[in-house]
Amino acid sequence: MATLSDVAARAGVSVSAVSRVLSDAPETRVSDETRERIKRAARELDYRPNSAGRALRSARSNVVALVVPDLMNAIFIELVRGVEDAAIQHDYLVLMGRTEDIEPGDERARKLLGEGRVDALLLQPGDRPHVVDAIAGFAQTKPVVILNSVEANAPGSATMPDEAGARTAVRHLIELGHEKIGFVGGVPENPTNARRASGFRSEMAAAGLEVDEHLTTDFGYTPDEGVRAAEQLLSGDRRPTAIFVANVNAAIGVLSAARRLGVSVPEDLSVVALHDSWTAENSWPPLTTVKMPWYELGQRAFDEVYRRIRGETPTSIVVDDPAPRLIVRESTARLRAPRQP
């Protein structure tokens, strides 16, 4: 097994220089050419650091916790992949958890965040804003980055361009000739709901269209809440011809309720959702969606928390590259002209 001395000999540098470069020590002062030569020598020799020993020397575990509302939620797959891909570049592991594990006073929270098990926390609160308060004690001693379900530009946050994504979705419906457009949103206290509702209203206003408040709901993002919203919007006389759903999971519920109510999608109703996932592609009909940069959010969020681990100043991030992208499937269609009597 290769040692630090072996890497140093091949790279033609001191053992201390190799140690600093391979541990990403912030005080390292070497040229880019020397840094690359050391890393190339380590790769060629298949050098593997002693993680346990390094953790003892640095008082770090080289583990970060990523906590999301639901580990089974297809939306978070790209987020997890982005965090893991960025983490592996810095020789970090990712420990997964659920927001239910972060209840105040819960033993699971202490085991997940306490006892020196993790160096930092990436937290996606979802519709449970009290979770942010529950980790206040941990945040006093360890870096924390709050993901998306938080006010944009809040210190130590990483968010996405929800308003731009919503505008992309609504613009698609307007371009198909729809004017009577409904909005299925999240719970009012969720900052993402406010941003997506703002995007919906802004795009309607830009097209000179009025928002019918009877065609808007704010029940939440789950399939069951999507069913509830669709039942309200589709059961009366003032039905919309199209609906923008602010979350793909709720959109699955909208499609289910529409079938049960005898409303054909997209012949009678066009549906477009924010976020893309395998569930959207495999629903019936397959859902038109707006793909948001979840993978890039994961990468950037880890990079930010890693900066914090190294002692750098917290910043806020809005991940808007790549921009929200429309994926047209079979749940949207051009508005049909009314039948002549």
Coordinates of C-alpha atoms in Angstrom, one line a residue:
M1 CA 0.0 0.0 0.0
A2 CA 1.4 3.4 -1.0
T3 CA 2.4 5.9 1.7
L4 CA 2.7 9.6 1.9
S5 CA 6.5 9.2 1.5
D6 CA 5.9 7.2 -1.8
V7 CA 3.7 10.0 -3.2
A8 CA 6.3 12.6 -2.1
A9 CA 9.1 10.7 -3.8
R10 CA 7.3 10.4 -7.1
A11 CA 6.1 14.0 -7.1
G12 CA 9.5 15.3 -6.0
V13 CA 8.2 17.3 -3.0
S14 CA 8.2 17.0 0.8
V15 CA 6.0 14.7 2.7
S16 CA 4.4 17.7 4.5
A17 CA 3.5 19.3 1.1
V18 CA 1.8 16.0 0.1
S19 CA -0.1 15.9 3.4
R20 CA -1.4 19.4 3.1
V21 CA -2.4 19.1 -0.6
L22 CA -4.2 15.8 -0.2
S23 CA -6.1 17.0 2.9
D24 CA -7.0 20.3 1.3
A25 CA -5.5 22.1 4.2
P26 CA -6.4 25.8 3.9
E27 CA -2.9 27.0 4.8
T28 CA -1.4 25.1 1.8
R29 CA 0.9 27.3 -0.3
V30 CA 1.9 25.5 -3.4
S31 CA 1.7 26.3 -7.1
D32 CA -1.2 24.9 -9.2
E33 CA 1.5 22.8 -11.2
T34 CA 2.8 21.3 -8.0
R35 CA -0.7 20.6 -6.6
E36 CA -1.6 18.7 -9.8
R37 CA 1.7 16.8 -9.8
I38 CA 1.0 15.6 -6.2
K39 CA -2.5 14.6 -7.1
R40 CA -1.4 12.8 -10.2
A41 CA 1.3 10.9 -8.2
A42 CA -1.3 9.9 -5.7
R43 CA -3.6 8.6 -8.4
E44 CA -0.8 6.7 -10.2
L45 CA 0.2 5.0 -6.9
D46 CA -3.5 4.4 -5.9
Y47 CA -2.7 6.1 -2.6
R48 CA -5.5 5.8 0.0
P49 CA -5.4 8.0 3.1
N50 CA -5.9 6.7 6.6
S51 CA -9.3 8.2 7.2
A52 CA -9.4 7.3 10.9
G53 CA -6.0 8.8 11.6
R54 CA -6.7 11.9 9.6
A55 CA -10.0 12.4 11.5
L56 CA -8.2 12.2 14.8
R57 CA -5.6 14.8 13.7
S58 CA -8.1 17.2 12.2
A59 CA -11.0 16.7 14.7
R60 CA -13.2 16.1 11.6
S61 CA -15.3 13.0 10.7
N62 CA -15.3 13.7 6.9
V63 CA -19.0 13.1 6.9
V64 CA -21.9 15.6 6.2
A65 CA -25.5 14.9 7.0
L66 CA -28.1 15.5 4.2
V67 CA -31.6 15.7 5.7
V68 CA -34.7 15.8 3.4
P69 CA -38.4 15.5 4.1
D70 CA -38.9 12.1 2.5
L71 CA -36.2 9.7 1.4
M72 CA -38.7 8.0 -1.0
N73 CA -39.5 11.3 -2.7
A74 CA -38.4 11.0 -6.4
I75 CA -37.8 14.8 -6.5
F76 CA -34.8 14.5 -4.2
I77 CA -32.9 11.9 -6.3
E78 CA -31.0 14.5 -8.3
L79 CA -30.3 16.6 -5.1
V80 CA -28.7 13.5 -3.4
R81 CA -26.7 12.7 -6.5
G82 CA -25.4 16.3 -6.7
V83 CA -24.4 16.3 -3.1
E84 CA -22.7 12.9 -3.3
D85 CA -20.8 13.8 -6.5
A86 CA -19.4 17.0 -4.9
A87 CA -18.6 15.3 -1.6
I88 CA -16.6 12.5 -3.2
Q89 CA -14.3 15.1 -4.8
H90 CA -13.3 16.2 -1.2
D91 CA -13.2 12.6 0.2
Y92 CA -16.4 13.1 2.2
L93 CA -19.2 10.7 2.8
V94 CA -22.9 11.7 3.0
L95 CA -25.2 10.5 5.8
M96 CA -28.8 10.6 4.9
G97 CA -31.7 11.5 7.3
R98 CA -35.3 12.6 7.3
T99 CA -36.8 15.8 8.8
E100 CA -38.7 13.5 11.2
D101 CA -35.3 12.6 12.7
I102 CA -34.8 16.3 13.7
E103 CA -37.7 16.7 16.1
P104 CA -36.7 18.8 19.2
G105 CA -35.5 16.6 21.9
D106 CA -35.6 13.4 19.8
E107 CA -32.9 10.9 20.5
R108 CA -32.5 10.3 16.8
A109 CA -31.5 14.0 16.3
R110 CA -28.8 13.7 19.0
K111 CA -27.4 10.6 17.3
L112 CA -27.5 12.1 13.9
L113 CA -26.1 15.5 14.6
G114 CA -24.4 15.0 18.0
E115 CA -21.4 13.0 19.2
G116 CA -19.1 14.4 16.5
R117 CA -20.6 12.1 13.8
V118 CA -20.9 14.8 11.1
D119 CA -18.9 17.9 10.3
A120 CA -21.9 19.8 8.8
L121 CA -25.5 19.7 7.9
L122 CA -27.4 20.2 4.6
L123 CA -31.1 20.6 5.4
Q124 CA -34.2 20.6 3.1
P125 CA -37.0 21.5 5.6
G126 CA -39.9 21.0 3.1
D127 CA -43.2 22.1 4.7
R128 CA -41.8 21.7 8.2
P129 CA -40.3 25.1 9.0
H130 CA -40.0 24.4 12.7
V131 CA -37.2 21.9 11.8
V132 CA -34.9 25.0 11.3
D133 CA -35.5 26.0 14.9
A134 CA -34.8 22.4 16.1
I135 CA -31.2 22.5 14.7
A136 CA -30.4 25.9 16.2
G137 CA -28.1 24.3 18.8
F138 CA -26.2 22.3 16.2
A139 CA -25.9 25.4 14.0
Q140 CA -24.0 27.3 16.8
T141 CA -21.1 24.9 16.5
K142 CA -21.2 23.3 13.0
P143 CA -21.9 24.7 9.5
V144 CA -25.5 24.4 8.3
V145 CA -26.8 25.2 4.8
I146 CA -30.6 25.3 4.4
L147 CA -31.8 24.1 1.0
N148 CA -34.6 25.8 -1.0
S149 CA -37.5 25.8 1.4
V150 CA -36.3 29.0 2.9
E151 CA -36.3 32.7 2.1
A152 CA -34.1 33.4 -0.9
N153 CA -30.8 35.1 0.1
A154 CA -31.1 34.1 3.7
P155 CA -27.7 33.7 5.3
G156 CA -26.3 30.2 4.8
S157 CA -29.0 29.2 2.3
A158 CA -29.0 27.6 -1.2
T159 CA -32.2 28.1 -3.3
M160 CA -33.4 27.7 -6.8
P161 CA -35.2 30.2 -9.2
D162 CA -38.7 29.1 -8.3
E163 CA -40.3 32.2 -9.7
A164 CA -38.6 31.8 -13.1
G165 CA -39.6 28.1 -13.1
A166 CA -43.2 29.0 -12.5
R167 CA -43.2 31.7 -15.2
T168 CA -41.8 29.1 -17.7
A169 CA -44.7 26.7 -16.9
V170 CA -47.4 29.4 -17.1
R171 CA -45.9 30.8 -20.3
H172 CA -46.2 27.4 -21.9
L173 CA -49.9 27.2 -21.1
I174 CA -50.5 30.8 -22.4
E175 CA -48.7 30.0 -25.6
L176 CA -51.1 27.1 -26.1
G177 CA -54.0 29.5 -26.0
H178 CA -55.1 29.0 -22.4
E179 CA -56.4 32.1 -20.4
K180 CA -58.4 30.5 -17.7
I181 CA -55.5 29.0 -15.8
G182 CA -55.6 27.6 -12.3
F183 CA -52.8 27.4 -9.7
V184 CA -52.2 24.5 -7.3
G185 CA -49.7 25.6 -4.7
G186 CA -48.0 24.6 -1.5
V187 CA -48.9 25.6 2.1
P188 CA -48.9 29.4 2.6
E189 CA -46.0 29.4 5.1
N190 CA -43.6 27.7 2.7
P191 CA -41.3 30.2 1.0
T192 CA -41.2 28.2 -2.2
N193 CA -45.0 28.5 -2.4
A194 CA -44.7 32.3 -2.2
R195 CA -42.1 32.4 -5.0
R196 CA -44.0 30.0 -7.3
A197 CA -47.3 31.9 -6.7
S198 CA -45.5 35.1 -7.5
G199 CA -44.1 33.7 -10.8
F200 CA -47.6 32.4 -11.7
R201 CA -49.2 35.9 -11.1
S202 CA -46.3 37.8 -12.8
E203 CA -46.6 35.7 -16.0
M204 CA -50.4 36.1 -16.1
A205 CA -50.1 39.8 -15.6
A206 CA -47.4 40.1 -18.3
A207 CA -49.9 38.4 -20.7
G208 CA -52.7 40.8 -19.7
L209 CA -54.6 38.0 -18.0
E210 CA -56.5 38.2 -14.7
V211 CA -56.1 35.6 -12.0
D212 CA -59.4 34.1 -10.9
E213 CA -58.9 33.6 -7.2
H214 CA -61.5 30.8 -7.2
L215 CA -59.0 28.9 -9.3
T216 CA -56.1 29.0 -6.9
T217 CA -55.4 26.6 -3.9
D218 CA -52.6 26.3 -1.3
F219 CA -53.1 22.9 0.3
G220 CA -49.6 21.5 -0.2
Y221 CA -47.3 19.4 -2.4
T222 CA -48.3 15.8 -1.7
P223 CA -50.4 13.7 -4.1
D224 CA -53.3 13.7 -1.6
E225 CA -53.2 17.4 -1.4
G226 CA -53.2 17.6 -5.2
V227 CA -56.3 15.4 -5.2
R228 CA -58.0 17.8 -2.8
A229 CA -57.0 20.8 -4.9
A230 CA -58.3 19.2 -8.2
E231 CA -61.6 18.3 -6.6
Q232 CA -62.1 21.9 -5.6
L233 CA -61.1 23.3 -9.0
L234 CA -62.8 20.8 -11.2
S235 CA -66.1 20.2 -9.4
G236 CA -67.7 23.6 -9.9
D237 CA -69.0 25.5 -12.9
R238 CA -65.9 27.7 -13.2
R239 CA -63.5 25.1 -14.3
P240 CA -60.0 26.1 -15.6
T241 CA -58.9 24.9 -19.0
A242 CA -55.4 24.5 -17.7
I243 CA -53.6 24.2 -14.3
F244 CA -50.1 25.0 -13.2
V245 CA -49.2 22.7 -10.3
A246 CA -46.3 24.0 -8.2
N247 CA -44.9 20.5 -7.4
V248 CA -44.9 17.3 -9.5
N249 CA -46.0 15.1 -6.6
A250 CA -49.2 17.2 -6.2
A251 CA -49.6 17.0 -10.0
I252 CA -49.9 13.2 -9.8
G253 CA -52.8 13.7 -7.5
V254 CA -54.4 16.2 -9.9
L255 CA -54.2 13.7 -12.7
S256 CA -55.8 11.0 -10.5
A257 CA -58.7 13.3 -9.5
A258 CA -59.3 14.4 -13.0
R259 CA -59.7 10.8 -14.2
R260 CA -62.1 10.1 -11.4
L261 CA -64.2 13.2 -12.2
G262 CA -64.3 12.4 -15.9
V263 CA -62.1 15.3 -17.0
S264 CA -59.9 14.2 -19.8
V265 CA -56.2 15.4 -19.8
P266 CA -55.2 17.1 -22.1
E267 CA -58.4 17.2 -24.2
D268 CA -60.4 19.0 -21.4
L269 CA -57.6 20.2 -19.2
S270 CA -53.9 20.8 -19.7
V271 CA -51.6 20.2 -16.7
V272 CA -48.0 21.3 -16.2
A273 CA -46.0 20.8 -13.1
L274 CA -42.8 22.2 -11.5
H275 CA -40.0 19.7 -11.1
D276 CA -39.3 16.7 -13.2
S277 CA -38.9 13.1 -12.0
W278 CA -39.3 9.5 -13.2
T279 CA -42.9 9.6 -11.8
A280 CA -43.8 12.4 -14.3
E281 CA -42.5 10.4 -17.3
N282 CA -44.5 7.3 -16.1
S283 CA -47.8 8.9 -15.1
W284 CA -50.8 8.8 -17.4
P285 CA -50.7 10.9 -19.4
P286 CA -47.0 11.6 -19.0
L287 CA -46.7 15.0 -17.4
T288 CA -45.3 18.1 -19.0
T289 CA -42.9 19.6 -16.4
V290 CA -40.3 22.3 -15.8
K291 CA -37.0 20.8 -14.8
M292 CA -35.3 22.6 -12.0
P293 CA -31.5 22.4 -11.2
W294 CA -31.7 20.0 -8.3
Y295 CA -28.4 18.3 -9.2
E296 CA -26.6 21.6 -9.4
L297 CA -28.2 22.7 -6.1
G298 CA -26.8 19.6 -4.4
Q299 CA -23.3 20.3 -5.9
R300 CA -23.3 24.0 -5.0
A301 CA -24.7 23.4 -1.5
F302 CA -22.0 20.9 -0.7
D303 CA -19.3 23.3 -2.0
E304 CA -20.8 26.0 0.2
V305 CA -20.9 23.9 3.4
Y306 CA -17.3 22.6 2.6
R307 CA -16.2 26.2 2.5
R308 CA -17.8 26.7 5.9
I309 CA -16.0 23.6 7.3
R310 CA -12.7 25.2 6.2
G311 CA -13.6 28.4 8.1
E312 CA -14.8 30.7 5.3
T313 CA -17.6 33.2 5.7
P314 CA -21.2 32.0 5.0
T315 CA -22.9 33.2 1.9
S316 CA -26.3 32.7 0.3
I317 CA -26.6 31.0 -3.1
V318 CA -29.3 31.1 -5.8
V319 CA -28.6 28.3 -8.2
D320 CA -30.0 29.5 -11.6
D321 CA -27.6 27.8 -14.0
P322 CA -28.9 25.8 -15.8
A323 CA -32.1 27.8 -16.1
P324 CA -35.5 26.1 -15.6
R325 CA -36.2 23.9 -18.7
L326 CA -39.6 23.0 -20.1
I327 CA -40.1 19.3 -20.9
V328 CA -43.2 18.9 -23.0
R329 CA -45.0 15.6 -22.7
E330 CA -48.7 14.6 -23.2
S331 CA -50.5 16.4 -20.4
T332 CA -50.7 19.7 -22.2
A333 CA -52.3 20.6 -25.6
R334 CA -53.5 23.6 -27.5
L335 CA -56.9 25.0 -26.3
R336 CA -59.7 23.5 -28.3
A337 CA -62.2 25.9 -29.8
P338 CA -65.6 25.5 -28.2
R339 CA -68.1 23.3 -30.0
Q340 CA -70.7 25.2 -32.1
P341 CA -74.3 24.5 -31.2

